[in-house]
PDB file of C-alpha atoms in Angstrom:
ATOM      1  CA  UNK D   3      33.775  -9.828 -11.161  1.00 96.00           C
ATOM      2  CA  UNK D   4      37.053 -11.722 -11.102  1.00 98.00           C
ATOM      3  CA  UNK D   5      36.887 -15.835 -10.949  1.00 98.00           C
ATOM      4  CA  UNK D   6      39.615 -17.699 -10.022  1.00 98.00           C
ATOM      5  CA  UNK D   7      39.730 -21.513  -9.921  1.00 98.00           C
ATOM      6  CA  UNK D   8      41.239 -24.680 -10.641  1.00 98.00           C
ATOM      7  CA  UNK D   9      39.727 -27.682 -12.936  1.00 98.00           C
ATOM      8  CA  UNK D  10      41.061 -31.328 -11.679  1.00 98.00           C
ATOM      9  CA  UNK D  11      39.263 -34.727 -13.128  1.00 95.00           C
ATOM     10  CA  UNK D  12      40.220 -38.594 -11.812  1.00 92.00           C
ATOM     11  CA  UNK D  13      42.223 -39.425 -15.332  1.00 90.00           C
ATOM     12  CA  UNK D  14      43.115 -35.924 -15.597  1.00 92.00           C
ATOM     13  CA  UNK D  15      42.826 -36.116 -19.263  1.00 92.00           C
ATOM     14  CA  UNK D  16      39.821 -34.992 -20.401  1.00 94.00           C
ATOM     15  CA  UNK D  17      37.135 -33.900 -18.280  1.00 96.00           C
ATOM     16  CA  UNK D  18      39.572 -31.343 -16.603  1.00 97.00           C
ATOM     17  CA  UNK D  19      40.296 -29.565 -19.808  1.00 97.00           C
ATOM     18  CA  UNK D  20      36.345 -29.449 -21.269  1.00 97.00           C
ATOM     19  CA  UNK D  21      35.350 -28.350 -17.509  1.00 97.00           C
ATOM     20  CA  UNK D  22      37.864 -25.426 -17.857  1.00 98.00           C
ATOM     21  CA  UNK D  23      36.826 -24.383 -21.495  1.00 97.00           C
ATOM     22  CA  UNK D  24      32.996 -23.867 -20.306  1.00 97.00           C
ATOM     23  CA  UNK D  25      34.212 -22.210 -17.210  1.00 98.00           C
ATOM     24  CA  UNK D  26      35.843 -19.348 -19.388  1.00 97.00           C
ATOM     25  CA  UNK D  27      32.791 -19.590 -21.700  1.00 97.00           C
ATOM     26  CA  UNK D  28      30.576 -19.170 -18.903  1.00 97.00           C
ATOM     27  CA  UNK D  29      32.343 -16.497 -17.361  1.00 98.00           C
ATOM     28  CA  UNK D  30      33.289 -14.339 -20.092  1.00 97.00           C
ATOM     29  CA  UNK D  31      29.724 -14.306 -21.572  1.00 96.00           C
ATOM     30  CA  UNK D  32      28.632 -12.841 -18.638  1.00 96.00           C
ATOM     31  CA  UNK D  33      31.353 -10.209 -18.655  1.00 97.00           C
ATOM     32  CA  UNK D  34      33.472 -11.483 -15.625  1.00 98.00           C
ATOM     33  CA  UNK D  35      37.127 -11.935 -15.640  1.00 98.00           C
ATOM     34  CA  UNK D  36      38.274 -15.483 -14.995  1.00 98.00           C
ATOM     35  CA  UNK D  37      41.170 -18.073 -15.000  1.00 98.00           C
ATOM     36  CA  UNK D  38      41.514 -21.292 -14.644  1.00 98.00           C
ATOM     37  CA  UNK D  39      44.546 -23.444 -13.186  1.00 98.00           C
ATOM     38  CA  UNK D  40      44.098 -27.079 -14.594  1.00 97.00           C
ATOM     39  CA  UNK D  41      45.937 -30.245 -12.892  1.00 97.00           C
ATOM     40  CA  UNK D  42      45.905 -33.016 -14.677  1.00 94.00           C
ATOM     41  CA  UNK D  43      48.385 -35.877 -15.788  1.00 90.00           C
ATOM     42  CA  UNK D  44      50.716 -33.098 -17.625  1.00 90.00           C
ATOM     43  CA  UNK D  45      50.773 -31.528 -14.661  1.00 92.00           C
ATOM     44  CA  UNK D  46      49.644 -28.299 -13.156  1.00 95.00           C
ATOM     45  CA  UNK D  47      48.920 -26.069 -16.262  1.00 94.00           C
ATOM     46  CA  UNK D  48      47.973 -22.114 -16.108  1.00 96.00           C
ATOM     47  CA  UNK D  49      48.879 -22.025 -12.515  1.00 98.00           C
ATOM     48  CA  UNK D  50      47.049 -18.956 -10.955  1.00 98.00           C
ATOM     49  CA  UNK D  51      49.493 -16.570  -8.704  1.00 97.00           C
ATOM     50  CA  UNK D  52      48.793 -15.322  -5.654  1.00 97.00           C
ATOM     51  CA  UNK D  53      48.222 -12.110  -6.317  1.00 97.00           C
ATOM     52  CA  UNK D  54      45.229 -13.336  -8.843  1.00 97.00           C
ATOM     53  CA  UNK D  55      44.072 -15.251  -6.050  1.00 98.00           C
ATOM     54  CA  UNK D  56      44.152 -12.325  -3.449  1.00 97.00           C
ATOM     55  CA  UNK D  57      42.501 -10.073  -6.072  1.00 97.00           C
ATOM     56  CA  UNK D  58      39.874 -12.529  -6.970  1.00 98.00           C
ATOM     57  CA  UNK D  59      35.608 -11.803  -5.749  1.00 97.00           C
ATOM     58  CA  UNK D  60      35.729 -15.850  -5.851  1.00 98.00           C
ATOM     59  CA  UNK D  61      37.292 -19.751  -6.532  1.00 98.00           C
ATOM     60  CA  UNK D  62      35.445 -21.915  -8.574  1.00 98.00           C
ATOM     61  CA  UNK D  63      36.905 -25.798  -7.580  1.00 98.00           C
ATOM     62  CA  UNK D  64      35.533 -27.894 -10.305  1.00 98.00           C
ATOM     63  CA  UNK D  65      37.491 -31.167  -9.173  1.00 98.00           C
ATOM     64  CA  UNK D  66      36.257 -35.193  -8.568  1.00 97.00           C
ATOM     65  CA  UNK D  67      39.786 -35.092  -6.630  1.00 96.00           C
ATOM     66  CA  UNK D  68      41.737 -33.825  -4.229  1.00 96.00           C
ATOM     67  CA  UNK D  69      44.152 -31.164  -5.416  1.00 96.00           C
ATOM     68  CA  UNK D  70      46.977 -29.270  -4.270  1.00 93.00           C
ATOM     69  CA  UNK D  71      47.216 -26.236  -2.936  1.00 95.00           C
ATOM     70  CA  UNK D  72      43.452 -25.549  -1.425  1.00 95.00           C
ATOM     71  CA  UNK D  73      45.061 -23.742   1.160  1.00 96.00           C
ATOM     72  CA  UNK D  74      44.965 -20.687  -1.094  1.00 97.00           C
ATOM     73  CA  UNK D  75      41.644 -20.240  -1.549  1.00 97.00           C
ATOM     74  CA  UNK D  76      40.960 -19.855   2.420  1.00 96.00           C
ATOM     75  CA  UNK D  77      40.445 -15.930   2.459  1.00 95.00           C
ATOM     76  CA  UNK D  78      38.313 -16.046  -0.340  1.00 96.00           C
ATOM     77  CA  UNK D  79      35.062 -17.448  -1.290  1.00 97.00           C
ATOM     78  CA  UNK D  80      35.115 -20.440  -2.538  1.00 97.00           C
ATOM     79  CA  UNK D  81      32.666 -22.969  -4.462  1.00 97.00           C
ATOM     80  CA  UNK D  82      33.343 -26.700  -4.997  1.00 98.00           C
ATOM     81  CA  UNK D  83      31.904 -28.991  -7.333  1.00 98.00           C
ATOM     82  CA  UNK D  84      32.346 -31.809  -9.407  1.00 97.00           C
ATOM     83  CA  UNK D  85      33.363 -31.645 -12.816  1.00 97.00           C
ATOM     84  CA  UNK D  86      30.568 -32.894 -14.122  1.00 96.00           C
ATOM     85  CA  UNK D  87      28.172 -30.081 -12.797  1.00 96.00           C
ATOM     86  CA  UNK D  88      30.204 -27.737 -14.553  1.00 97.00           C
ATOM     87  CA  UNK D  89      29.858 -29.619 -17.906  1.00 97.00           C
ATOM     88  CA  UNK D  90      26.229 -29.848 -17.517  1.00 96.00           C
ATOM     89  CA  UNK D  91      25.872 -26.234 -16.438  1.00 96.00           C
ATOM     90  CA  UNK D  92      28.161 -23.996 -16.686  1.00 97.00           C
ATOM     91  CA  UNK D  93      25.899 -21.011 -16.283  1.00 97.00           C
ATOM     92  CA  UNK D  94      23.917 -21.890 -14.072  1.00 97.00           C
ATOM     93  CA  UNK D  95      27.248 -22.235 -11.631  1.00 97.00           C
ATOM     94  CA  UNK D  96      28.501 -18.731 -12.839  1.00 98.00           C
ATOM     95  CA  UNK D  97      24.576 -17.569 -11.716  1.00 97.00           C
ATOM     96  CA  UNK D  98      25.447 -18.980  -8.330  1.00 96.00           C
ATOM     97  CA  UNK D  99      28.666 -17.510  -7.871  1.00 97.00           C
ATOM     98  CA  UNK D 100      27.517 -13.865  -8.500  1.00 97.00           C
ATOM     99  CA  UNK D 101      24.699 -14.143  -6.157  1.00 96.00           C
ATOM    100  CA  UNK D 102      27.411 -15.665  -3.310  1.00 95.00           C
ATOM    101  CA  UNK D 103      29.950 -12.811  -4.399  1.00 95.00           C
ATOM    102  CA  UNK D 104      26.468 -10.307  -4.280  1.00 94.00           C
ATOM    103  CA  UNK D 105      25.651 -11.464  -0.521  1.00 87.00           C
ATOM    104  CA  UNK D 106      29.264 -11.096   1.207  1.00 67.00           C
TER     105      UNK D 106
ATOM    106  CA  UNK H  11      53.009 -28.811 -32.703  1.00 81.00           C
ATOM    107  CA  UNK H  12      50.057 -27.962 -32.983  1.00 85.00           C
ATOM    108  CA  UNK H  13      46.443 -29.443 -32.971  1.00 86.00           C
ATOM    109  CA  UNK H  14      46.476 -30.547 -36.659  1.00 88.00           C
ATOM    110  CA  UNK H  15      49.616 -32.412 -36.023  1.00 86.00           C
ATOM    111  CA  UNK H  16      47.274 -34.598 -34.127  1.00 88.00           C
ATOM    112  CA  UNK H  17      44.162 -34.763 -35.250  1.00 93.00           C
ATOM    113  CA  UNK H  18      44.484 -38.166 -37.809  1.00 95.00           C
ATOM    114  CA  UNK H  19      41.440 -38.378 -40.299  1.00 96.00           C
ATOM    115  CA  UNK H  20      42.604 -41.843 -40.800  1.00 97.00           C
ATOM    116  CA  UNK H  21      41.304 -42.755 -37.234  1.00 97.00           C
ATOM    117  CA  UNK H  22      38.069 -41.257 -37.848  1.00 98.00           C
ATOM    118  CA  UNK H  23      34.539 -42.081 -39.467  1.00 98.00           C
ATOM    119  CA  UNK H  24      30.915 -41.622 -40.330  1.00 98.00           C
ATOM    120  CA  UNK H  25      28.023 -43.581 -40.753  1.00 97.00           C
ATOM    121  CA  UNK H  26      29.346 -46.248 -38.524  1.00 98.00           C
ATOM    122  CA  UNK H  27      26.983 -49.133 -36.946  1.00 97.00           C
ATOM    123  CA  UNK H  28      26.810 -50.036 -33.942  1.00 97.00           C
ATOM    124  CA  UNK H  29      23.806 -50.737 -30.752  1.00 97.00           C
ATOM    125  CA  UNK H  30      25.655 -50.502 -28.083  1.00 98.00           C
ATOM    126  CA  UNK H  31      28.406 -49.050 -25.903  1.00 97.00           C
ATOM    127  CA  UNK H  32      30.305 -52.230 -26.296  1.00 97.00           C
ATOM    128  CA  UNK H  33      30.021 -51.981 -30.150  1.00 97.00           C
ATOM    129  CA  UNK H  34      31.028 -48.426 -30.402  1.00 98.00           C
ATOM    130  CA  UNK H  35      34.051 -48.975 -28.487  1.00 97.00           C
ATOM    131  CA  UNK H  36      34.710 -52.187 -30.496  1.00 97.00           C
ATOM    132  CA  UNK H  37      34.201 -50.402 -33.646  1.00 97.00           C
ATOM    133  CA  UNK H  38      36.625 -47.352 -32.696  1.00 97.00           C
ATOM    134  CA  UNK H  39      39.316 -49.463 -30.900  1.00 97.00           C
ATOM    135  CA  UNK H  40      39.430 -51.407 -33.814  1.00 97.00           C
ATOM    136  CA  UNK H  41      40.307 -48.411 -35.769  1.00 97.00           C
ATOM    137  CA  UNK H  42      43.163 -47.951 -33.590  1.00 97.00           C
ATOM    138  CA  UNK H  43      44.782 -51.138 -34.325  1.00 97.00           C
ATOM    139  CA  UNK H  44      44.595 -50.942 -37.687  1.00 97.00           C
ATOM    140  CA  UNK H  45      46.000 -47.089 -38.182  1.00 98.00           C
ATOM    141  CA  UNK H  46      49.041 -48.562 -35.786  1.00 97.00           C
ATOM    142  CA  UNK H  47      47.645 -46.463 -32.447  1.00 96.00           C
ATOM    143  CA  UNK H  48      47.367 -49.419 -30.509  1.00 97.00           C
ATOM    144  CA  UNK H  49      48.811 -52.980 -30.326  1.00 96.00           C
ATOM    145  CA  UNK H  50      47.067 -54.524 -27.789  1.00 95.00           C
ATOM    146  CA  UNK H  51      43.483 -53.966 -28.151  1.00 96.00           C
ATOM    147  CA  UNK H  52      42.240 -56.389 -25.058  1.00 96.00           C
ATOM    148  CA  UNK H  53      44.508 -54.570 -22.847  1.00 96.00           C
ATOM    149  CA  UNK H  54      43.515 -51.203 -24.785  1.00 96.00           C
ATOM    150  CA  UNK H  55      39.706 -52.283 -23.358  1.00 97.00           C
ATOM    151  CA  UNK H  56      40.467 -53.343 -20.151  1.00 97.00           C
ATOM    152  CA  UNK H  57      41.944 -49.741 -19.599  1.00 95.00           C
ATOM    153  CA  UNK H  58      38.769 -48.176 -21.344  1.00 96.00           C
ATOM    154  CA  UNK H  59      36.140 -49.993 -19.177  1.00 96.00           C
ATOM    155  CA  UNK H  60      38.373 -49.019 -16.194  1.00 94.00           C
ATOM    156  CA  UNK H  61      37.757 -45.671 -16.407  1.00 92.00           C
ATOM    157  CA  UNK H  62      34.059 -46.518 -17.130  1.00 94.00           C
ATOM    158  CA  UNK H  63      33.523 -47.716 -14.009  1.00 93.00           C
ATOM    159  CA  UNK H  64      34.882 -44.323 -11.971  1.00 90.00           C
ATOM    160  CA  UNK H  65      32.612 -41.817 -13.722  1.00 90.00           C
ATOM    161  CA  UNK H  66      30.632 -41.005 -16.538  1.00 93.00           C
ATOM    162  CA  UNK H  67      32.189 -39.912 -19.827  1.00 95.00           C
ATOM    163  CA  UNK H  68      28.956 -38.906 -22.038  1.00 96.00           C
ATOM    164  CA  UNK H  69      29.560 -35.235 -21.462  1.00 95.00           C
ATOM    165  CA  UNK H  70      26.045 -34.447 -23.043  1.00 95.00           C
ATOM    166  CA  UNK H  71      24.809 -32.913 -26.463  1.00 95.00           C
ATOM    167  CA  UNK H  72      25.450 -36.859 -27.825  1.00 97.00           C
ATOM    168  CA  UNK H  73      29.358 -36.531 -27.454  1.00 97.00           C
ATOM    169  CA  UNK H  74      31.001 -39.187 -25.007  1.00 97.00           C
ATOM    170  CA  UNK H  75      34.847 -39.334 -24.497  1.00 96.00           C
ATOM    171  CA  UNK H  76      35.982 -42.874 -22.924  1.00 96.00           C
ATOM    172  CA  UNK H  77      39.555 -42.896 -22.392  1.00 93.00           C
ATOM    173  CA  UNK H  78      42.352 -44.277 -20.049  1.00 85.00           C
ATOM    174  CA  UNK H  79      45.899 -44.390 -19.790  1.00 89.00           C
ATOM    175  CA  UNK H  80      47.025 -47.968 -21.627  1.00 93.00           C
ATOM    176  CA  UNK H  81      50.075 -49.704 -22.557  1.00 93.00           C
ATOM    177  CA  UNK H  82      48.324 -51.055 -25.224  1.00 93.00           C
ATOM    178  CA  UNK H  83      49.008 -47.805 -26.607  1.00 94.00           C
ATOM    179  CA  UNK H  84      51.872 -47.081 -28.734  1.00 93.00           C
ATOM    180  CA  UNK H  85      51.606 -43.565 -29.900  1.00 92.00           C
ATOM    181  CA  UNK H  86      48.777 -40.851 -28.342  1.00 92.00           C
ATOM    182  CA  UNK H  87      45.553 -40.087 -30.477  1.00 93.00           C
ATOM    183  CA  UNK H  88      41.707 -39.366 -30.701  1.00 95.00           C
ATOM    184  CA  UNK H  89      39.503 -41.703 -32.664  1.00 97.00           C
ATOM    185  CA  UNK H  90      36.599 -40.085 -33.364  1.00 97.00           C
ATOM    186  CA  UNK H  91      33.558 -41.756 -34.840  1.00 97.00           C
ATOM    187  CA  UNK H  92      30.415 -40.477 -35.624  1.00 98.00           C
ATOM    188  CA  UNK H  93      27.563 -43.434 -35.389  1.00 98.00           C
ATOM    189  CA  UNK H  94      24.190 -43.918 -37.540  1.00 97.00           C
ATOM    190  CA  UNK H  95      22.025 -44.359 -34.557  1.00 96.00           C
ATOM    191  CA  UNK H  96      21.804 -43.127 -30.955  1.00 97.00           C
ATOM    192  CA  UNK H  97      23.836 -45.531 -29.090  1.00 98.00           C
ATOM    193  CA  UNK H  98      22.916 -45.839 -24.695  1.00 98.00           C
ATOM    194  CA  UNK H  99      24.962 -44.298 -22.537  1.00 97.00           C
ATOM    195  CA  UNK H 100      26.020 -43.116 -19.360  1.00 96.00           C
ATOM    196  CA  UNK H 101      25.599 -39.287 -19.864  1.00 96.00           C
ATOM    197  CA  UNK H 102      24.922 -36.045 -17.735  1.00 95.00           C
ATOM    198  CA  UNK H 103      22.248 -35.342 -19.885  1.00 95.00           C
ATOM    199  CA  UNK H 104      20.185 -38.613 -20.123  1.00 95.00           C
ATOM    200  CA  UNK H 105      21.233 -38.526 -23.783  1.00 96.00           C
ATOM    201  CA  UNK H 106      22.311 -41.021 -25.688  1.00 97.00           C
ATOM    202  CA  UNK H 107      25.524 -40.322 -28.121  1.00 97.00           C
ATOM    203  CA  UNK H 108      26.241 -40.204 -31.597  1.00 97.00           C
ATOM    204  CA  UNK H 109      29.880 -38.753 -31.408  1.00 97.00           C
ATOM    205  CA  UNK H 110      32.595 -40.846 -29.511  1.00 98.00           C
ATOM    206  CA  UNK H 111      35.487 -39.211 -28.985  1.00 96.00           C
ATOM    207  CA  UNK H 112      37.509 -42.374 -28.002  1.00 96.00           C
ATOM    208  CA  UNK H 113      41.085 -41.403 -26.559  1.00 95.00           C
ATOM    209  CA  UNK H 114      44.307 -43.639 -26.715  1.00 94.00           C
ATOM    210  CA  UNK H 115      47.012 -42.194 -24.431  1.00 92.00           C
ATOM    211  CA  UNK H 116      50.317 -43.966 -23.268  1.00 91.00           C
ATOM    212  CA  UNK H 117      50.598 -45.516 -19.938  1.00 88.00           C
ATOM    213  CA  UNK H 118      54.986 -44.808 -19.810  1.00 79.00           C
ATOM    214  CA  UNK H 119      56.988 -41.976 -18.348  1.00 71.00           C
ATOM    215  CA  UNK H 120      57.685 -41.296 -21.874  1.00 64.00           C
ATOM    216  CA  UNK H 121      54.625 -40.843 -23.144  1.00 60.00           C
ATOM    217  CA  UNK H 122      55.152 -37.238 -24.383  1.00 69.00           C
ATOM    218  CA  UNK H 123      53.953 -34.308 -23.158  1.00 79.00           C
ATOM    219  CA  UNK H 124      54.029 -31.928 -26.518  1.00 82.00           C
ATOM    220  CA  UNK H 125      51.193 -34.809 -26.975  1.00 84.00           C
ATOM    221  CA  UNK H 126      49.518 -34.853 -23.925  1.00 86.00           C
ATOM    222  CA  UNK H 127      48.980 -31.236 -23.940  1.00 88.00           C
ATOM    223  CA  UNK H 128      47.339 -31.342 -27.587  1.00 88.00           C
ATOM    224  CA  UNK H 129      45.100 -33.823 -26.305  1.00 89.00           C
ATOM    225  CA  UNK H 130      44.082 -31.763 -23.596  1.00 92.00           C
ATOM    226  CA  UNK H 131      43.811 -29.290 -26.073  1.00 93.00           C
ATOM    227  CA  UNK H 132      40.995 -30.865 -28.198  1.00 93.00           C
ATOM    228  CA  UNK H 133      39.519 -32.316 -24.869  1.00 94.00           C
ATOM    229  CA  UNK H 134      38.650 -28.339 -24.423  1.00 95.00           C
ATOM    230  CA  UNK H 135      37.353 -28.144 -27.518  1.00 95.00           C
ATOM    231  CA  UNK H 136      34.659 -30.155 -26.960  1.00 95.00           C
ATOM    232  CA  UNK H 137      33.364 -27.574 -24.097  1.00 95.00           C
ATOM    233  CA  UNK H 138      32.904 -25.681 -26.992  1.00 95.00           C
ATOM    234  CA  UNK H 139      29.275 -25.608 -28.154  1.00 94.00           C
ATOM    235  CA  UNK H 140      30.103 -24.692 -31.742  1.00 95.00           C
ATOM    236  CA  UNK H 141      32.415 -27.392 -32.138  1.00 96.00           C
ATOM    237  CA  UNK H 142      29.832 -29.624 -30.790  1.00 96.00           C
ATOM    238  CA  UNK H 143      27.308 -28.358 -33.309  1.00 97.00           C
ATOM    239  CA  UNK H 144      29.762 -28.882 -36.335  1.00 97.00           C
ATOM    240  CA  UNK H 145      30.629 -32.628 -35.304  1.00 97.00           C
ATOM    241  CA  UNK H 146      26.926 -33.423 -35.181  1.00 97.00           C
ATOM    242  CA  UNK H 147      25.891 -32.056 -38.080  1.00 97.00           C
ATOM    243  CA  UNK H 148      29.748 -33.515 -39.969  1.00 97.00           C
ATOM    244  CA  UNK H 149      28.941 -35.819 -42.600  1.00 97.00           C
ATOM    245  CA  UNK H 150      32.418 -36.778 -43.764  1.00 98.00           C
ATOM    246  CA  UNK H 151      35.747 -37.408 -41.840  1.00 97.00           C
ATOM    247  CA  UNK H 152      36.845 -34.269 -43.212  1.00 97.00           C
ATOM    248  CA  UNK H 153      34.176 -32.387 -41.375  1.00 97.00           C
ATOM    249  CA  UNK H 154      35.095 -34.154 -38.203  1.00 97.00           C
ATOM    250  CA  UNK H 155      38.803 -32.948 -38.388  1.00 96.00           C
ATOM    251  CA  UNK H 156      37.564 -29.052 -39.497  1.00 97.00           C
ATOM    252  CA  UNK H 157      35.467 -29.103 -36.738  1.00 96.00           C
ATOM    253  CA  UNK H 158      38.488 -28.579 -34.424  1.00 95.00           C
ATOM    254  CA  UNK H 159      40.225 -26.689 -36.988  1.00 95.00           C
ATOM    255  CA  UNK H 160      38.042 -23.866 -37.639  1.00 93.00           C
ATOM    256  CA  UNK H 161      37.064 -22.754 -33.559  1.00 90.00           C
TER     257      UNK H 161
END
């Protein structure tokens, strides 16, 4: 399936980018497509267009904050969690999003 | 630039001592100082324990990664120090840590993003589970630094 999502910690300087690495891990080990839009204190980074977006079977929001631009996610479906649930378990979360993308 | 422009053997070690949090972030901040990353180590702390208190930064597998924006800082780098014991602390895992990962970023408009985003760079290394394995198993400095040069 296709993930889209964005990774966004409270310093924005680490957690963000190691929450966005085992993401793709995750995801491509399992044979999905998936990218991640980070924001952190350099700014928004890999910034997902809309057309990703509108393709995508789901959003992964792996922030402790609150971002911009959650408004694009609202026709698709969408899981949120802290960063530090995607650290611990990255594919365990990838698990849960195929079975919400396998219910519609 | 690129990652080895920033990765700095001489702000990293093995075999160091230390019992507790507090040590280990003694230990590596005075590291800092003395390579010329930091001026102001009190301050330097202060910023540290500041972002302690928001959220845990052992990210599991014995790695933590305390860090904070500080003025103390004068020019952006990882310390990373790999620790003879199993030191306490606050981790998703329930693990202690071995590896810290200690980062010194400037607090200034300036601060430099070319650096910023090699920082975040490594940062995302350490989701990596092979880089994790060859820090643990690193028994020199050199080992530390090929540990984010070879993945």
């Amino acid at each position: 399936m296709k993930i889209v999502g964005v990774a966004a910690c409270t310093a924005g300087i680490a957690h963000t980018y190691i929450a966005k690495e085992k993401l793709v891990k995750a995801a491509e080990k399992r044979g999905h497509q998936i990218h991640i839009e980070t924001q952190g204190t350099i700014g928004t980074e890999d910034a997902l267009t809309d057309e990703e977006i509108k393709a995508a079977d789901c959003a992964i929001l792996a922030i402790d904050i609150k971002i911009s631009g959650t408004e694009r996610f609202k026709d698709i479906k969408t899981i949120q969690v802290p960063t530090e649930v995607v650290i611990k378990s990255p594919n365990k979360l990838i698990e849960k999003a195929e079975e919400i993308v396998a219910k519609n | 630039m690129e990652i080895k422009d920033i990765i700095d053997t001489n702000i990293m070690g093995v075999n160091l001592e230390g019992k507790t949090k507090s040590d280990a972030i003694d230990v590596m901040a005075d590291i800092l100082l003395k390579a010329g990353y930091i001026t102001d180590t009190e301050s330097y702390k202060k910023d540290i324990y500041h972002r302690e208190t928001l959220g845990k930064t052992g990210i599991g597998n014995y790695i933590a990664i305390p860090h904070g924006l500080s003025k103390g800082v004068v020019k952006n780098g990882i310390a990373i120090g790999k620790f003879k014991n199993e030191i306490p602390w606050e981790s998703i895992d329930g693990k202690g840590v071995r590896i810290v990962c200690l980062f010194a970023v400037q607090d200034a408009d300036n601060a430099g993003n070319d650096h910023l985003r090699m920082l975040a760079t490594i940062a995302g290394k350490l989701g990596d589970d092979d880089v994790v394995k060859d820090l643990l198993d690193a028994q020199t400095v050199k080992d530390l630094r090929n540990a984010f040069l070879n993945h």
